[in-house]
Short mmCIF file of C-alpha atoms in Angstrom, two decimals:
data_model
loop_
_atom_site.label_atom_id
_atom_site.label_comp_id
_atom_site.label_asym_id
_atom_site.label_seq_id
_atom_site.Cartn_x
_atom_site.Cartn_y
_atom_site.Cartn_z
CA MET W 52 27.28 -6.20 -9.18
CA GLN W 53 30.36 -6.34 -11.36
CA ASN W 54 33.67 -7.10 -9.68
CA PRO W 55 35.49 -3.74 -9.37
CA ASN W 56 38.67 -5.30 -10.66
CA THR W 57 37.07 -5.99 -14.05
CA LEU W 58 36.19 -2.34 -14.75
CA THR W 59 39.34 -0.65 -15.98
CA ASP W 60 37.88 2.35 -17.83
CA SER W 61 34.56 3.96 -18.67
CA SER W 62 34.44 3.17 -22.40
CA GLU W 63 32.10 0.18 -21.99
CA LEU W 64 29.58 2.08 -19.90
CA SER W 65 26.11 3.09 -21.00
CA ILE W 66 24.62 6.03 -19.16
CA GLY W 67 20.95 6.84 -18.81
CA ILE W 68 19.56 10.12 -17.51
CA GLU W 69 15.93 10.44 -16.51
CA LEU W 70 14.30 13.77 -15.77
CA GLY W 71 11.33 12.79 -13.65
CA SER W 72 8.75 14.85 -11.83
CA THR W 73 10.63 15.00 -8.52
CA ARG W 74 14.23 14.18 -9.35
CA ILE W 75 16.79 13.87 -12.11
CA LYS W 76 18.55 10.50 -11.96
CA THR W 77 21.68 9.31 -13.75
CA VAL W 78 22.55 5.60 -13.97
CA ALA W 79 25.70 3.95 -15.34
CA ILE W 80 25.51 0.30 -16.41
CA ASP W 81 28.02 -2.11 -17.91
CA ALA W 82 27.69 -4.37 -20.96
CA GLN W 83 26.01 -7.04 -18.80
CA PHE W 84 23.40 -4.51 -17.62
CA ASN W 85 24.77 -4.33 -14.08
CA THR W 86 24.11 -1.01 -12.37
CA LEU W 87 27.50 0.34 -11.34
CA ALA W 88 26.76 3.86 -10.14
CA THR W 89 23.87 6.26 -9.77
CA GLY W 90 23.43 9.96 -9.09
CA SER W 91 20.45 12.21 -8.51
CA PHE W 92 19.22 15.76 -8.10
CA GLU W 93 15.96 16.64 -6.35
CA TRP W 94 13.78 19.30 -7.94
CA GLU W 95 10.23 20.65 -7.81
CA ASN W 96 7.88 22.16 -10.33
CA GLN W 97 6.41 25.59 -9.70
CA ASN W 98 3.10 27.16 -10.61
CA ILE W 99 3.86 30.39 -12.45
CA ASP W 100 1.04 32.48 -13.96
CA GLY W 101 -1.26 29.48 -13.77
CA TYR W 102 1.10 26.97 -15.42
CA TRP W 103 3.17 24.20 -13.86
CA THR W 104 6.78 24.57 -14.96
CA TYR W 105 10.45 23.92 -14.20
CA SER W 106 13.02 26.64 -14.73
CA VAL W 107 15.50 26.21 -17.58
CA ASN W 108 18.28 26.87 -15.09
CA ASP W 109 17.13 23.96 -12.92
CA ILE W 110 17.06 21.68 -15.96
CA TRP W 111 20.73 22.26 -16.73
CA VAL W 112 22.00 22.59 -13.18
CA GLY W 113 20.13 19.43 -12.20
CA LEU W 114 21.41 17.53 -15.21
CA GLN W 115 25.02 18.43 -14.39
CA LYS W 116 24.74 17.72 -10.66
CA SER W 117 23.03 14.37 -11.19
CA TYR W 118 25.70 13.34 -13.70
CA GLN W 119 28.50 14.54 -11.45
CA ASP W 120 27.03 12.62 -8.52
CA MET W 121 27.06 9.44 -10.61
CA ALA W 122 30.64 10.10 -11.79
CA ASN W 123 31.82 10.70 -8.23
CA ASN W 124 30.23 7.46 -7.04
CA LEU W 125 31.81 5.56 -9.92
CA LYS W 126 35.20 6.99 -9.01
CA GLN W 127 34.72 6.13 -5.35
CA ASP W 128 33.56 2.54 -5.92
CA PHE W 129 35.63 1.55 -8.96
CA ASN W 130 38.42 4.13 -9.13
CA VAL W 131 37.33 4.88 -12.71
CA THR W 132 37.02 8.40 -14.13
CA VAL W 133 34.38 8.95 -16.80
CA ARG W 134 36.16 10.13 -19.94
CA LYS W 135 34.60 8.11 -22.76
CA ILE W 136 31.40 6.06 -22.77
CA ASN W 137 29.68 3.59 -25.05
CA SER W 138 26.26 5.28 -25.21
CA LEU W 139 24.05 7.88 -23.58
CA GLY W 140 20.27 7.95 -23.34
CA ILE W 141 17.98 10.76 -22.21
CA SER W 142 14.48 10.13 -20.88
CA ALA W 143 12.20 12.88 -19.63
CA MET W 144 8.59 13.66 -18.88
CA MET W 145 6.71 12.98 -22.10
CA HIS W 146 4.28 15.50 -23.54
CA GLY W 147 4.31 19.12 -22.49
CA TYR W 148 5.20 22.23 -24.44
CA LEU W 149 8.49 23.98 -25.11
CA ALA W 150 8.04 26.58 -27.85
CA PHE W 151 10.86 28.46 -29.56
CA ASP W 152 11.08 31.33 -32.03
CA LYS W 153 13.35 31.67 -35.09
CA GLN W 154 16.19 32.89 -32.86
CA GLU W 155 15.81 29.68 -30.84
CA ASP W 156 14.66 31.59 -27.76
CA LEU W 157 12.11 30.00 -25.44
CA LEU W 158 8.83 31.89 -25.86
CA VAL W 159 7.03 30.83 -22.66
CA PRO W 160 8.14 28.84 -19.60
CA PHE W 161 8.16 25.06 -20.11
CA ARG W 162 4.60 23.74 -19.69
CA THR W 163 4.67 20.26 -18.19
CA TRP W 164 2.36 17.28 -18.58
CA ARG W 165 0.76 18.33 -15.28
CA ASN W 166 -1.08 21.29 -16.81
CA ASN W 167 -4.74 20.61 -17.56
CA HIS W 168 -5.81 23.85 -19.20
CA THR W 169 -6.05 22.30 -22.68
CA VAL W 170 -9.51 20.76 -22.26
CA GLU W 171 -11.13 22.64 -25.14
CA ALA W 172 -8.26 22.05 -27.56
CA ALA W 173 -8.09 18.32 -26.81
CA LYS W 174 -11.86 18.01 -27.25
CA ARG W 175 -11.81 19.73 -30.65
CA LEU W 176 -8.82 17.68 -31.82
CA ARG W 177 -10.48 14.42 -30.81
CA THR W 178 -13.57 15.38 -32.78
CA GLN W 179 -11.61 16.47 -35.85
CA PHE W 180 -9.21 13.52 -35.82
CA ASN W 181 -11.58 10.83 -34.57
CA TYR W 182 -8.57 9.85 -32.47
CA ASN W 183 -7.92 10.13 -28.74
CA ILE W 184 -5.84 13.24 -28.02
CA PRO W 185 -5.00 13.55 -24.30
CA GLU W 186 -4.92 17.02 -22.78
CA ARG W 187 -1.20 16.70 -22.01
CA TRP W 188 -0.12 16.17 -25.64
CA SER W 189 1.98 18.91 -27.24
CA ILE W 190 -0.44 19.45 -30.12
CA ALA W 191 -3.16 20.19 -27.57
CA HIS W 192 -0.93 22.77 -25.88
CA LEU W 193 -0.18 24.44 -29.22
CA TYR W 194 -3.82 24.50 -30.28
CA GLN W 195 -5.00 25.79 -26.89
CA ALA W 196 -2.52 28.66 -27.11
CA LEU W 197 -4.11 29.53 -30.45
CA ILE W 198 -7.63 29.31 -29.08
CA ASP W 199 -6.62 31.54 -26.18
CA LYS W 200 -4.91 33.95 -28.59
CA GLU W 201 -1.71 33.98 -26.60
CA SER W 202 0.70 36.68 -27.72
CA HIS W 203 3.60 34.31 -28.39
CA ILE W 204 1.78 32.07 -30.86
CA ASN W 205 2.71 33.90 -34.09
CA GLU W 206 6.38 33.58 -33.18
CA VAL W 207 6.34 29.80 -32.74
CA ASN W 208 8.94 28.22 -35.02
CA TYR W 209 9.56 24.94 -33.21
CA ILE W 210 7.99 22.95 -30.38
CA THR W 211 9.39 19.96 -28.55
CA THR W 212 9.32 17.98 -25.31
CA LEU W 213 11.79 18.19 -22.45
CA ALA W 214 13.77 15.21 -23.78
CA GLY W 215 13.79 16.75 -27.25
CA TYR W 216 15.02 20.06 -25.86
CA ILE W 217 17.95 18.45 -24.04
CA HIS W 218 18.85 16.30 -27.04
CA TRP W 219 18.78 19.36 -29.30
CA TYR W 220 21.14 21.32 -27.06
CA LEU W 221 23.53 18.39 -26.62
CA THR W 222 23.68 17.29 -30.27
CA GLY W 223 22.26 20.12 -32.39
CA GLU W 224 19.57 17.79 -33.79
CA LYS W 225 15.84 18.56 -33.52
CA VAL W 226 14.71 14.96 -33.26
CA LEU W 227 12.77 12.56 -31.03
CA GLY W 228 12.43 8.81 -30.79
CA ILE W 229 9.06 7.52 -31.87
CA GLY W 230 8.03 6.89 -28.26
CA ASP W 231 8.36 10.52 -27.23
CA ALA W 232 7.04 11.77 -30.56
CA SER W 233 3.85 9.79 -29.97
CA GLY W 234 3.19 12.06 -26.99
CA MET W 235 3.27 15.12 -29.21
CA PHE W 236 1.17 14.06 -32.20
CA PRO W 237 -0.35 10.77 -33.47
CA VAL W 238 2.20 8.53 -35.18
CA ASP W 239 2.06 5.76 -37.73
CA VAL W 240 3.95 3.04 -35.87
CA ASP W 241 4.51 0.88 -38.96
CA ARG W 242 5.90 3.73 -41.06
CA LYS W 243 7.63 5.36 -38.07
CA MET W 244 6.38 8.84 -38.89
CA TYR W 245 3.63 11.25 -37.92
CA ARG W 246 0.21 10.44 -39.35
CA THR W 247 0.09 12.42 -42.59
CA ASP W 248 -3.72 12.33 -42.80
CA LEU W 249 -4.01 13.91 -39.35
CA LEU W 250 -1.30 16.45 -40.11
CA GLU W 251 -3.51 17.70 -42.93
CA GLU W 252 -6.48 17.87 -40.57
CA ALA W 253 -4.40 19.72 -38.02
CA ASP W 254 -3.28 22.30 -40.57
CA LEU W 255 -6.90 23.01 -41.50
CA LEU W 256 -7.94 23.30 -37.87
CA LEU W 257 -5.08 25.50 -36.74
CA ASN W 258 -5.23 27.67 -39.85
CA LYS W 259 -8.77 28.67 -38.86
CA GLU W 260 -7.31 30.10 -35.66
CA GLY W 261 -4.67 32.08 -37.54
CA PHE W 262 -1.71 29.69 -37.43
CA HIS W 263 -0.26 29.72 -40.94
CA LYS W 264 2.61 27.28 -40.54
CA SER W 265 2.33 23.58 -41.31
CA VAL W 266 2.32 21.55 -38.12
CA ILE W 267 4.97 19.18 -39.51
CA ASP W 268 7.35 22.14 -39.85
CA VAL W 269 7.28 22.92 -36.12
CA LEU W 270 7.55 19.34 -34.82
CA PRO W 271 10.78 17.41 -34.16
CA GLN W 272 11.84 14.88 -36.76
CA ILE W 273 11.23 11.26 -35.76
CA LYS W 274 14.38 9.16 -35.71
CA VAL W 275 14.75 5.45 -35.13
CA ALA W 276 17.40 4.25 -32.68
CA GLY W 277 20.66 3.41 -34.39
CA GLU W 278 20.12 5.58 -37.47
CA ASN W 279 23.23 7.57 -36.61
CA ALA W 280 25.70 7.95 -33.81
CA GLY W 281 24.21 11.25 -32.63
CA TYR W 282 20.88 9.72 -31.73
CA LEU W 283 19.72 9.62 -28.10
CA THR W 284 16.64 7.65 -27.14
#
């Protein structure tokens, strides 16, 4: 642990926030990777209309309370108030389905990785792609909604993960790091982009079910860490 006398302000701190299945945790570390303060918020998913979900309100309330808990502990232990930091990273449950319309309104409650109703979609995608598509992936959620002819599907303008949603609202950018993006759709690791050959296959497959947008147009952009100051991992 860093000597309290050596921490004079918060500008050297890096803060990580993880939205896990049972709690939201915030951690502040220094330049030597010492953990200086932590905070947390306990939460639970709920089964609503057959889908496991977390409320949007709990996402934002939990994020704020976890962060405030960390800030209070930092103040108590080091007498430092968080005003400016070096970097901030957001990590959340990969996969899942958050779908928005053109007005940027959430179309259905957040569907978490825990949902396993996408068996048919994942099976068809694996066959079409000749690539392993887990049931929890976002593309499987989107395709299953099409197969099931859900009423919201024609309004889908953008889909993302929980981490992508938080990043979008904090920075205004619809982006993901390649790690999270790889839980939405297959990626080309070397080129750091979605697999273009499988995007074409996906368009053909989803078009048959009445989805007339290109899949690439509804996915977050992949960004590599350090490309610009607004990027969060």
